PDB file of C-alpha atoms in Angstrom:
ATOM      1  CA  MET A  22       0.000   0.000   0.000  1.00 85.00           C
ATOM      2  CA  SER A  23       1.072   3.558  -0.661  1.00 90.00           C
ATOM      3  CA  LYS A  24       0.420   6.587   1.488  1.00 91.00           C
ATOM      4  CA  ILE A  25      -0.600   9.987   0.174  1.00 91.00           C
ATOM      5  CA  THR A  26      -1.613  13.228   1.812  1.00 93.00           C
ATOM      6  CA  ILE A  27      -4.482  15.219   0.353  1.00 92.00           C
ATOM      7  CA  GLU A  28      -5.998  18.557   1.203  1.00 95.00           C
ATOM      8  CA  ILE A  29      -9.783  18.755   1.219  1.00 95.00           C
ATOM      9  CA  PRO A  30     -12.215  21.366   2.503  1.00 97.00           C
ATOM     10  CA  GLU A  31     -13.165  21.004   6.160  1.00 97.00           C
ATOM     11  CA  TYR A  32     -16.862  20.476   5.395  1.00 97.00           C
ATOM     12  CA  LEU A  33     -15.952  17.565   3.102  1.00 96.00           C
ATOM     13  CA  ARG A  34     -13.699  15.986   5.724  1.00 95.00           C
ATOM     14  CA  GLN A  35     -16.515  16.213   8.265  1.00 96.00           C
ATOM     15  CA  GLN A  36     -19.008  14.602   5.901  1.00 97.00           C
ATOM     16  CA  VAL A  37     -16.608  11.791   4.978  1.00 96.00           C
ATOM     17  CA  GLU A  38     -15.774  11.188   8.632  1.00 96.00           C
ATOM     18  CA  SER A  39     -19.449  11.093   9.582  1.00 96.00           C
ATOM     19  CA  LEU A  40     -20.470   8.791   6.744  1.00 96.00           C
ATOM     20  CA  SER A  41     -17.508   6.474   7.224  1.00 95.00           C
ATOM     21  CA  SER A  42     -18.258   6.160  10.913  1.00 94.00           C
ATOM     22  CA  ALA A  43     -21.960   5.520  10.307  1.00 96.00           C
ATOM     23  CA  GLU A  44     -21.237   2.892   7.639  1.00 95.00           C
ATOM     24  CA  GLY A  45     -18.498   1.174   9.634  1.00 95.00           C
ATOM     25  CA  PHE A  46     -15.460   1.716   7.432  1.00 93.00           C
ATOM     26  CA  SER A  47     -12.347   3.835   7.690  1.00 95.00           C
ATOM     27  CA  ILE A  48     -11.714   7.156   5.993  1.00 94.00           C
ATOM     28  CA  ASP A  49      -8.869   5.450   4.116  1.00 94.00           C
ATOM     29  CA  GLN A  50     -11.314   2.837   2.810  1.00 95.00           C
ATOM     30  CA  PHE A  51     -13.728   5.591   1.787  1.00 95.00           C
ATOM     31  CA  PHE A  52     -11.136   7.445  -0.293  1.00 95.00           C
ATOM     32  CA  ALA A  53      -9.654   4.260  -1.775  1.00 95.00           C
ATOM     33  CA  THR A  54     -13.127   3.130  -2.842  1.00 95.00           C
ATOM     34  CA  ALA A  55     -14.037   6.582  -4.176  1.00 95.00           C
ATOM     35  CA  ALA A  56     -10.820   6.745  -6.220  1.00 96.00           C
ATOM     36  CA  SER A  57     -11.371   3.235  -7.560  1.00 97.00           C
ATOM     37  CA  GLU A  58     -14.948   4.024  -8.564  1.00 97.00           C
ATOM     38  CA  LYS A  59     -13.892   7.266 -10.277  1.00 96.00           C
ATOM     39  CA  LEU A  60     -11.136   5.488 -12.215  1.00 96.00           C
ATOM     40  CA  SER A  61     -13.624   2.850 -13.306  1.00 96.00           C
ATOM     41  CA  VAL A  62     -16.061   5.486 -14.579  1.00 96.00           C
ATOM     42  CA  ILE A  63     -13.344   7.342 -16.492  1.00 95.00           C
ATOM     43  CA  ARG A  64     -12.007   4.144 -18.065  1.00 96.00           C
ATOM     44  CA  GLU A  65     -15.516   3.072 -19.065  1.00 96.00           C
ATOM     45  CA  LEU A  66     -16.199   6.474 -20.606  1.00 94.00           C
ATOM     46  CA  ASP A  67     -12.921   6.300 -22.540  1.00 94.00           C
ATOM     47  CA  TYR A  68     -13.871   2.816 -23.767  1.00 94.00           C
ATOM     48  CA  VAL A  69     -17.326   3.945 -24.906  1.00 95.00           C
ATOM     49  CA  ARG A  70     -15.875   6.992 -26.663  1.00 94.00           C
ATOM     50  CA  GLU A  71     -13.305   4.829 -28.450  1.00 95.00           C
ATOM     51  CA  ARG A  72     -16.005   2.373 -29.556  1.00 93.00           C
ATOM     52  CA  ALA A  73     -18.254   5.223 -30.692  1.00 92.00           C
ATOM     53  CA  SER A  74     -15.429   6.678 -32.782  1.00 93.00           C
ATOM     54  CA  ARG A  75     -15.364   3.430 -34.770  1.00 93.00           C
ATOM     55  CA  ALA A  76     -19.135   3.379 -35.294  1.00 92.00           C
ATOM     56  CA  ASN A  77     -20.494   3.221 -38.806  1.00 93.00           C
ATOM     57  CA  ASP A  78     -23.928   4.831 -39.127  1.00 92.00           C
ATOM     58  CA  GLU A  79     -24.714   3.097 -42.423  1.00 94.00           C
ATOM     59  CA  GLU A  80     -23.972  -0.356 -40.992  1.00 93.00           C
ATOM     60  CA  PHE A  81     -26.054   0.460 -37.919  1.00 91.00           C
ATOM     61  CA  GLU A  82     -29.007   1.550 -40.068  1.00 92.00           C
ATOM     62  CA  ALA A  83     -28.661  -1.613 -42.178  1.00 94.00           C
ATOM     63  CA  VAL A  84     -28.851  -3.772 -39.063  1.00 93.00           C
ATOM     64  CA  LEU A  85     -31.898  -1.865 -37.828  1.00 91.00           C
ATOM     65  CA  GLU A  86     -33.650  -2.543 -41.144  1.00 92.00           C
ATOM     66  CA  HIS A  87     -33.634  -6.269 -40.279  1.00 92.00           C
ATOM     67  CA  ILE A  88     -35.626  -5.741 -37.071  1.00 90.00           C
ATOM     68  CA  PRO A  89     -39.329  -6.316 -37.706  1.00 87.00           C
ATOM     69  CA  PHE A  90     -41.814  -3.634 -36.696  1.00 84.00           C
ATOM     70  CA  SER A  91     -43.646  -4.420 -33.493  1.00 82.00           C
ATOM     71  CA  PRO A  92     -46.055  -2.030 -31.821  1.00 81.00           C
ATOM     72  CA  VAL A  93     -45.215  -1.033 -28.255  1.00 75.00           C
ATOM     73  CA  SER A  94     -47.295  -3.168 -25.943  1.00 80.00           C
ATOM     74  CA  GLU A  95     -46.526  -1.496 -22.632  1.00 85.00           C
ATOM     75  CA  ASP A  96     -47.487   2.088 -21.791  1.00 83.00           C
ATOM     76  CA  TRP A  97     -44.303   2.586 -19.735  1.00 84.00           C
ATOM     77  CA  ASP A  98     -42.252   1.819 -22.868  1.00 80.00           C
ATOM     78  CA  ARG A  99     -43.825   4.524 -25.042  1.00 80.00           C
ATOM     79  CA  MET A 100     -42.031   7.718 -26.030  1.00 79.00           C
ATOM     80  CA  PRO A 101     -43.752  10.914 -24.879  1.00 81.00           C
ATOM     81  CA  ILE A 102     -45.535  12.678 -27.728  1.00 78.00           C
ATOM     82  CA  GLY A 103     -43.284  15.166 -29.511  1.00 74.00           C
ATOM     83  CA  THR A 104     -39.959  13.603 -28.513  1.00 71.00           C
ATOM     84  CA  ILE A 105     -39.358  11.343 -31.507  1.00 67.00           C
ATOM     85  CA  GLY A 106     -36.615  12.721 -33.723  1.00 65.00           C
ATOM     86  CA  LYS A 107     -35.429  15.305 -31.199  1.00 61.00           C
ATOM     87  CA  SER A 108     -32.010  15.131 -29.592  1.00 59.00           C
ATOM     88  CA  ASP A 109     -30.969  16.359 -26.186  1.00 55.00           C
ATOM     89  CA  ALA A 110     -29.004  19.524 -26.931  1.00 52.00           C
ATOM     90  CA  SER A 111     -27.781  19.800 -23.338  1.00 50.00           C
ATOM     91  CA  ASN A 112     -25.121  17.082 -23.792  1.00 44.00           C
TER      92      ASN A 112
END
């Protein structure tokens, strides 16, 4: 194991201390887990971006053409009216 020293705001230290104590793990475990989870998310995002860069829209559309039409049978699976064909511009 390696040791590092980090500086964090006091309010964050207090929240981490409180949560760690309540959940029964050490502050070291909290930060090691948080760092591991963050690395995992970043690596996954990099992987998805790399895969997306190799995407071929024409091949994707050709594959979709082979899927037979089937009406939506469940209300929870329906798109809200007016959303088809619109993209989320906030991303």
